[in-house]
Amino acid sequence: MLVSLYEPLEIWSPTVLLLKTKRLTCFVAFSHQYLFVVPGVWSAQGLEMSVGKVPFLEAVNGSTVMLPCTYASCIGIKDLYFNWQYNDNGTMQKVCDAVIPTEDVVPDVKVFRERVEFIGKNHKNNISILIWNITFEDGGLYTCFGRNPKEKNKNHSAVFHLIVVDELRVVDNTLTIIIASAVGGAIAFLMAFMLLKNFTLFVLAKLEEKNKECLVSSSGIDNTENGLSGSKADSKPTPKKK
């Protein structure tokens, strides 16, 4: 049953199979009809919570933001417990929590903080939340925590940093524009130089070819004139001996 749910990568031996999920790679041992996780290897390949490749967001005061979080497990979940917590100067305040019975089941989420909405719906393991009309007090560190009883209560967490500002900073691109202009100018100069060089070589080749044709023509004319003179000289009658 488990093998049909995950993608087999390769079989290292008759009893060891390497499986791959969206983000995790699992080592699984099987014997006859029984399939179980290899002890010692699974401990580093358990539940994983992720807030994405960029774990922070800078947003304007009064806007609405999403705090992303997803989970992944090699052997699946059963009654996965998760919560979002806010770090208020060292004191962890619970934002929301729920228990997810199985994958693709929308959990009944309890929200403990105003202007917070659970939008992940557990669709493709998504447990993200939305914060409406953020204020400066909403800025700080948010922790997405998960615990999977199916993995002997293996737990994991990921931290997302929300930064609330008056207005977004305007990035000064002057240096970038100068560098891009300099590089573009250098490339244009190089291309113009190469075109001029090729054109000059082409003109010189044509002139050299024309000079060769002139030399061949003049040489032919000289040979013709010399041949005619010799013929005239040879055509004089030989005086007869008396």
Coordinates of N, CA, C and O in Angstrom, one line a residue, residues 65-193:
V65 N -1.6 40.1 4.7 CA -0.4 39.3 4.3 C -0.8 37.8 4.6 O -1.6 37.5 5.4
M66 N 0.0 37.0 3.9 CA -0.1 35.5 4.1 C 1.1 35.0 4.7 O 2.2 35.3 4.3
L67 N 1.0 34.2 5.8 CA 2.2 33.5 6.4 C 2.2 32.1 5.9 O 1.3 31.3 6.3
P68 N 3.1 31.7 5.0 CA 3.0 30.4 4.4 C 3.6 29.3 5.3 O 4.5 29.5 6.1
C69 N 3.0 28.1 5.1 CA 3.6 26.9 5.8 C 3.0 25.7 5.2 O 1.8 25.6 4.9
T70 N 3.8 24.7 5.0 CA 3.4 23.4 4.5 C 4.2 22.3 5.3 O 5.2 22.6 5.9
Y71 N 3.6 21.1 5.3 CA 4.3 20.0 6.0 C 4.5 18.8 5.0 O 3.9 18.7 3.9
A72 N 5.5 18.0 5.3 CA 5.7 16.8 4.5 C 6.2 15.6 5.4 O 6.9 15.9 6.4
S73 N 5.8 14.4 5.0 CA 6.2 13.3 5.8 C 6.3 12.1 4.8 O 5.5 11.9 3.9
C74 N 7.4 11.3 5.0 CA 7.6 10.2 4.1 C 6.5 9.1 4.2 O 6.1 8.5 3.2
I75 N 6.0 8.8 5.4 CA 5.1 7.8 5.6 C 3.6 8.3 5.8 O 2.7 7.5 6.2
G76 N 3.4 9.6 5.6 CA 2.1 10.1 5.7 C 1.8 10.6 7.1 O 2.7 10.5 8.0
I77 N 0.6 11.0 7.4 CA 0.2 11.5 8.7 C -1.0 10.8 9.2 O -1.8 10.3 8.5
K78 N -1.2 10.9 10.5 CA -2.4 10.5 11.2 C -2.6 11.3 12.4 O -1.7 11.3 13.3
D79 N -3.6 12.1 12.5 CA -3.9 13.0 13.6 C -2.7 14.0 13.8 O -2.3 14.2 15.0
L80 N -2.3 14.6 12.7 CA -1.2 15.5 12.8 C -1.6 16.8 13.6 O -2.7 17.4 13.2
Y81 N -0.9 17.1 14.6 CA -1.2 18.3 15.4 C -0.3 19.5 14.9 O 0.9 19.3 14.7
F82 N -0.9 20.6 14.6 CA -0.1 21.8 14.2 C -0.6 23.0 14.9 O -1.8 23.1 15.3
N83 N 0.2 24.0 15.0 CA -0.2 25.3 15.5 C 0.7 26.4 14.9 O 1.8 26.1 14.5
W84 N 0.2 27.6 15.0 CA 1.0 28.8 14.7 C 1.2 29.6 16.0 O 0.2 29.7 16.8
Q85 N 2.4 30.0 16.3 CA 2.7 30.8 17.5 C 3.4 32.1 17.2 O 4.2 32.1 16.2
Y86 N 3.1 33.1 18.0 CA 3.7 34.4 17.8 C 4.7 34.7 19.0 O 4.3 34.5 20.2
N87 N 5.9 35.1 18.7 CA 6.9 35.3 19.7 C 6.8 36.8 20.2 O 7.2 37.7 19.5
D88 N 6.1 37.0 21.3 CA 5.9 38.3 21.9 C 6.9 38.6 23.0 O 6.7 38.3 24.1
N89 N 8.1 39.1 22.5 CA 9.2 39.4 23.4 C 9.6 38.2 24.3 O 9.8 38.3 25.5
G90 N 9.7 37.0 23.7 CA 10.1 35.8 24.4 C 8.9 35.0 24.9 O 9.2 33.8 25.2
T91 N 7.7 35.5 24.9 CA 6.6 34.7 25.3 C 5.8 34.3 24.1 O 5.4 35.1 23.2
M92 N 5.7 32.9 24.0 CA 5.0 32.4 22.8 C 3.5 32.4 23.0 O 2.9 31.8 23.9
Q93 N 2.8 33.1 22.1 CA 1.4 33.2 22.1 C 0.8 32.4 20.9 O 1.2 32.6 19.8
K94 N -0.2 31.6 21.3 CA -0.7 30.7 20.3 C -1.7 31.5 19.4 O -2.5 32.3 19.9
V95 N -1.5 31.4 18.1 CA -2.3 32.1 17.1 C -3.5 31.2 16.7 O -4.6 31.7 16.6
C96 N -3.2 30.0 16.3 CA -4.2 29.0 16.0 C -3.7 27.6 16.1 O -2.5 27.4 16.1
D97 N -4.6 26.6 16.2 CA -4.1 25.2 16.2 C -5.2 24.3 15.7 O -6.4 24.7 15.6
A98 N -4.9 23.1 15.3 CA -5.8 22.1 14.9 C -5.2 20.7 14.8 O -4.0 20.6 14.9
V99 N -6.0 19.7 14.6 CA -5.6 18.3 14.4 C -6.1 17.9 13.0 O -7.3 18.0 12.7
I100 N -5.1 17.4 12.2 CA -5.5 17.0 10.9 C -5.5 15.4 10.9 O -4.5 14.8 11.0
P101 N -6.7 14.8 10.7 CA -6.8 13.4 10.8 C -6.0 12.7 9.7 O -5.2 11.8 10.0
T102 N -6.2 13.1 8.5 CA -5.4 12.5 7.3 C -5.2 13.6 6.3 O -5.8 14.7 6.4
E103 N -4.4 13.2 5.2 CA -4.2 14.2 4.2 C -5.5 14.5 3.5 O -6.4 13.7 3.4
D104 N -5.5 15.8 3.0 CA -6.7 16.3 2.2 C -7.9 16.4 3.0 O -9.0 16.6 2.4
V105 N -7.9 16.3 4.3 CA -9.0 16.6 5.1 C -8.9 18.0 5.7 O -7.9 18.3 6.3
V106 N -10.0 18.8 5.5 CA -9.9 20.2 6.0 C -10.1 20.1 7.5 O -11.1 19.7 8.0
P107 N -9.1 20.6 8.3 CA -9.2 20.5 9.7 C -10.1 21.6 10.3 O -10.4 22.7 9.7
D108 N -10.6 21.4 11.5 CA -11.4 22.4 12.3 C -10.4 23.2 13.1 O -9.9 22.8 14.1
V109 N -10.1 24.4 12.6 CA -9.0 25.2 13.2 C -9.6 26.2 14.2 O -10.6 26.8 14.0
K110 N -8.9 26.2 15.4 CA -9.3 27.2 16.4 C -8.4 28.4 16.3 O -7.1 28.2 16.3
V111 N -8.9 29.6 16.2 CA -8.1 30.8 16.0 C -8.2 31.6 17.3 O -9.3 31.8 17.9
F112 N -7.0 32.0 17.8 CA -7.0 32.7 19.1 C -6.5 34.1 19.0 O -6.4 34.8 20.0
R113 N -6.4 34.6 17.8 CA -5.9 36.0 17.6 C -6.8 36.7 16.6 O -7.3 36.1 15.6
E114 N -7.1 37.9 16.8 CA -7.9 38.7 15.9 C -7.3 38.9 14.5 O -6.1 38.9 14.4
R115 N -8.2 39.0 13.5 CA -7.8 39.3 12.1 C -7.0 38.1 11.5 O -6.3 38.4 10.6
V116 N -7.1 36.9 12.1 CA -6.3 35.8 11.5 C -7.3 34.8 10.9 O -8.4 34.5 11.5
E117 N -7.0 34.3 9.7 CA -7.8 33.4 9.0 C -7.0 32.2 8.5 O -5.9 32.4 7.9
F118 N -7.5 31.0 8.7 CA -6.8 29.8 8.2 C -7.2 29.6 6.7 O -8.4 29.3 6.4
I119 N -6.2 29.7 5.8 CA -6.6 29.7 4.4 C -6.0 28.4 3.7 O -6.2 28.2 2.5
G120 N -5.1 27.7 4.4 CA -4.4 26.6 3.7 C -5.4 25.5 3.4 O -5.2 24.8 2.3
K121 N -6.4 25.2 4.2 CA -7.4 24.2 4.0 C -6.8 22.8 3.9 O -7.4 21.9 3.4
N122 N -5.5 22.7 4.2 CA -4.8 21.4 4.1 C -4.7 20.9 2.7 O -4.5 19.7 2.4
H123 N -4.9 21.8 1.7 CA -4.8 21.4 0.3 C -3.3 21.3 -0.1 O -2.6 22.2 0.0
K124 N -3.0 20.1 -0.5 CA -1.6 19.8 -0.8 C -0.7 20.1 0.4 O 0.4 20.7 0.3
N125 N -1.1 19.7 1.6 CA -0.4 19.9 2.9 C -0.2 21.4 3.3 O 0.8 21.7 3.9
N126 N -1.0 22.2 2.8 CA -0.9 23.7 3.0 C -1.6 24.1 4.3 O -2.8 23.8 4.4
I127 N -0.9 24.6 5.3 CA -1.5 25.1 6.5 C -1.2 26.6 6.7 O -0.9 27.0 7.9
S128 N -1.2 27.4 5.7 CA -0.9 28.8 5.7 C -2.0 29.6 6.4 O -3.2 29.1 6.4
I129 N -1.7 30.8 6.9 CA -2.7 31.6 7.5 C -2.6 33.0 6.9 O -1.6 33.4 6.3
L130 N -3.7 33.8 7.1 CA -3.8 35.1 6.6 C -4.0 36.1 7.7 O -4.8 35.8 8.7
I131 N -3.4 37.2 7.7 CA -3.6 38.2 8.7 C -4.1 39.5 8.0 O -3.4 40.0 7.2
W132 N -5.3 39.9 8.4 CA -5.9 41.1 7.8 C -5.5 42.4 8.5 O -5.3 42.4 9.7
N133 N -5.3 43.4 7.7 CA -5.1 44.8 8.2 C -4.0 44.8 9.3 O -4.2 45.1 10.4
I134 N -2.8 44.4 8.9 CA -1.7 44.2 9.9 C -1.4 45.6 10.5 O -1.5 46.6 9.9
T135 N -0.9 45.5 11.7 CA -0.4 46.7 12.5 C 1.0 46.5 12.8 O 1.6 45.4 12.6
F136 N 1.6 47.5 13.4 CA 3.0 47.3 13.8 C 3.2 46.3 14.9 O 4.2 45.6 15.0
E137 N 2.1 46.1 15.7 CA 2.2 45.1 16.8 C 2.2 43.7 16.2 O 2.6 42.7 16.9
D138 N 1.8 43.5 15.0 CA 1.8 42.2 14.3 C 3.2 41.8 13.9 O 3.4 40.6 13.5
G139 N 4.1 42.7 13.7 CA 5.4 42.4 13.3 C 6.2 41.5 14.3 O 6.0 41.6 15.5
G140 N 7.0 40.6 13.7 CA 7.8 39.7 14.6 C 7.9 38.3 14.0 O 7.8 38.1 12.8
L141 N 8.3 37.4 14.9 CA 8.6 36.0 14.5 C 7.3 35.1 14.8 O 6.8 35.1 15.9
Y142 N 7.0 34.4 13.7 CA 5.9 33.4 13.8 C 6.4 32.0 13.6 O 7.2 31.8 12.6
T143 N 6.0 31.1 14.4 CA 6.5 29.7 14.3 C 5.4 28.8 13.9 O 4.3 28.8 14.5
C144 N 5.7 28.0 12.8 CA 4.7 27.0 12.4 C 5.2 25.6 12.9 O 6.3 25.2 12.5
F145 N 4.4 25.0 13.8 CA 4.8 23.8 14.5 C 4.0 22.6 14.1 O 2.7 22.8 13.9
G146 N 4.6 21.4 14.0 CA 3.8 20.2 13.7 C 4.3 19.0 14.5 O 5.5 18.9 14.8
R147 N 3.4 18.1 14.8 CA 3.7 16.9 15.5 C 2.9 15.7 15.0 O 1.7 15.8 14.9
N148 N 3.6 14.7 14.5 CA 2.9 13.6 13.8 C 3.0 12.3 14.7 O 4.0 11.7 14.9
P149 N 1.8 11.9 15.3 CA 1.8 10.7 16.1 C 2.2 9.4 15.3 O 2.6 8.4 15.9
K150 N 2.0 9.4 14.0 CA 2.3 8.3 13.1 C 3.8 8.0 13.1 O 4.2 6.9 12.8
E151 N 4.6 9.0 13.4 CA 6.0 8.9 13.5 C 6.5 9.0 14.9 O 7.6 9.6 15.2
K152 N 5.8 8.4 15.8 CA 6.1 8.4 17.2 C 6.2 9.8 17.8 O 7.2 10.1 18.4
N153 N 5.3 10.6 17.4 CA 5.2 12.1 17.8 C 6.4 12.9 17.4 O 6.8 13.8 18.1
K154 N 7.0 12.5 16.2 CA 8.0 13.3 15.6 C 7.5 14.7 15.4 O 6.4 14.9 14.8
N155 N 8.3 15.7 15.8 CA 7.9 17.1 15.6 C 8.9 17.9 14.9 O 10.1 17.6 15.0
H156 N 8.5 19.0 14.4 CA 9.4 19.9 13.6 C 8.7 21.3 13.6 O 7.5 21.4 13.7
S157 N 9.5 22.3 13.4 CA 8.9 23.7 13.3 C 9.8 24.5 12.4 O 10.9 24.2 12.1
A158 N 9.1 25.6 11.9 CA 9.8 26.6 11.0 C 9.4 28.0 11.4 O 8.2 28.2 11.8
V159 N 10.3 28.9 11.2 CA 10.0 30.3 11.7 C 9.9 31.2 10.5 O 10.7 31.2 9.6
F160 N 8.9 32.1 10.6 CA 8.7 33.1 9.5 C 8.7 34.5 10.2 O 8.1 34.7 11.2
H161 N 9.4 35.4 9.5 CA 9.6 36.8 10.1 C 8.8 37.8 9.3 O 9.0 38.0 8.1
L162 N 7.8 38.4 10.0 CA 7.0 39.4 9.4 C 7.5 40.8 9.8 O 7.6 41.1 11.0
I163 N 7.8 41.7 8.8 CA 8.3 43.0 9.1 C 7.3 44.0 8.6 O 6.9 44.0 7.4
V164 N 6.8 44.8 9.5 CA 5.7 45.8 9.2 C 6.4 47.2 9.1 O 7.1 47.6 10.1
V165 N 6.2 47.9 8.0 CA 6.8 49.2 7.8 C 5.8 50.3 7.4 O 4.6 49.9 7.0
D166 N 6.2 51.6 7.5 CA 5.3 52.7 7.1 C 5.1 52.6 5.6 O 3.9 52.8 5.1
E167 N 6.1 52.5 4.9 CA 6.1 52.4 3.4 C 7.3 51.6 2.9 O 8.3 51.5 3.6
L168 N 7.1 50.9 1.8 CA 8.1 50.1 1.2 C 9.3 51.0 0.8 O 9.1 52.1 0.2
R169 N 10.5 50.5 1.1 CA 11.7 51.3 0.7 C 11.9 51.3 -0.8 O 11.7 50.2 -1.5
V170 N 12.2 52.4 -1.4 CA 12.5 52.5 -2.8 C 13.9 52.1 -3.0 O 14.9 52.7 -2.5
V171 N 14.1 51.1 -3.8 CA 15.5 50.6 -4.0 C 16.2 51.5 -5.0 O 15.7 51.8 -6.1
D172 N 17.4 52.0 -4.7 CA 18.2 52.9 -5.6 C 18.9 52.0 -6.6 O 19.8 51.3 -6.2
N173 N 18.5 52.1 -7.8 CA 19.1 51.3 -8.9 C 20.1 52.1 -9.7 O 20.5 51.7 -10.8
T174 N 20.6 53.2 -9.2 CA 21.5 54.1 -9.9 C 22.8 53.3 -10.3 O 23.2 53.3 -11.4
L175 N 23.4 52.6 -9.3 CA 24.6 51.9 -9.5 C 24.4 50.7 -10.5 O 25.2 50.5 -11.4
T176 N 23.2 50.1 -10.4 CA 22.9 49.0 -11.3 C 22.8 49.5 -12.7 O 23.2 48.9 -13.7
I177 N 22.1 50.7 -12.9 CA 21.9 51.2 -14.2 C 23.3 51.7 -14.8 O 23.5 51.4 -16.0
I178 N 24.2 52.2 -13.9 CA 25.5 52.6 -14.4 C 26.3 51.4 -14.9 O 26.9 51.4 -16.0
I179 N 26.3 50.4 -14.1 CA 27.0 49.1 -14.5 C 26.4 48.5 -15.7 O 27.2 48.2 -16.7
A180 N 25.1 48.5 -15.8 CA 24.5 47.9 -17.0 C 24.8 48.7 -18.2 O 25.0 48.2 -19.3
S181 N 24.8 50.1 -18.1 CA 25.1 50.9 -19.2 C 26.5 50.8 -19.7 O 26.8 50.7 -20.9
A182 N 27.4 50.7 -18.7 CA 28.9 50.5 -19.0 C 29.1 49.1 -19.7 O 29.8 49.1 -20.8
V183 N 28.4 48.1 -19.2 CA 28.6 46.8 -19.9 C 28.0 46.8 -21.3 O 28.6 46.3 -22.2
G184 N 26.8 47.4 -21.4 CA 26.2 47.5 -22.7 C 27.0 48.3 -23.7 O 27.1 48.0 -24.9
G185 N 27.6 49.4 -23.2 CA 28.4 50.2 -24.1 C 29.7 49.5 -24.5 O 30.1 49.6 -25.7
A186 N 30.3 48.7 -23.6 CA 31.5 48.0 -24.0 C 31.1 46.9 -25.0 O 31.9 46.7 -26.0
I187 N 30.0 46.2 -24.8 CA 29.6 45.2 -25.8 C 29.3 45.9 -27.2 O 29.7 45.3 -28.2
A188 N 28.6 47.0 -27.2 CA 28.3 47.7 -28.4 C 29.6 48.1 -29.1 O 29.8 48.0 -30.3
F189 N 30.6 48.7 -28.3 CA 31.9 49.1 -28.9 C 32.6 47.9 -29.5 O 33.2 48.0 -30.6
L190 N 32.6 46.7 -28.8 CA 33.2 45.5 -29.3 C 32.6 45.1 -30.6 O 33.3 44.7 -31.5
M191 N 31.3 45.1 -30.6 CA 30.6 44.7 -31.9 C 30.9 45.6 -33.0 O 31.1 45.1 -34.2
A192 N 30.9 46.9 -32.8 CA 31.2 47.9 -33.8 C 32.7 47.7 -34.3 O 32.9 47.7 -35.5
F193 N 33.6 47.4 -33.4 CA 35.0 47.2 -33.8 C 35.1 45.9 -34.6 O 35.8 45.9 -35.6

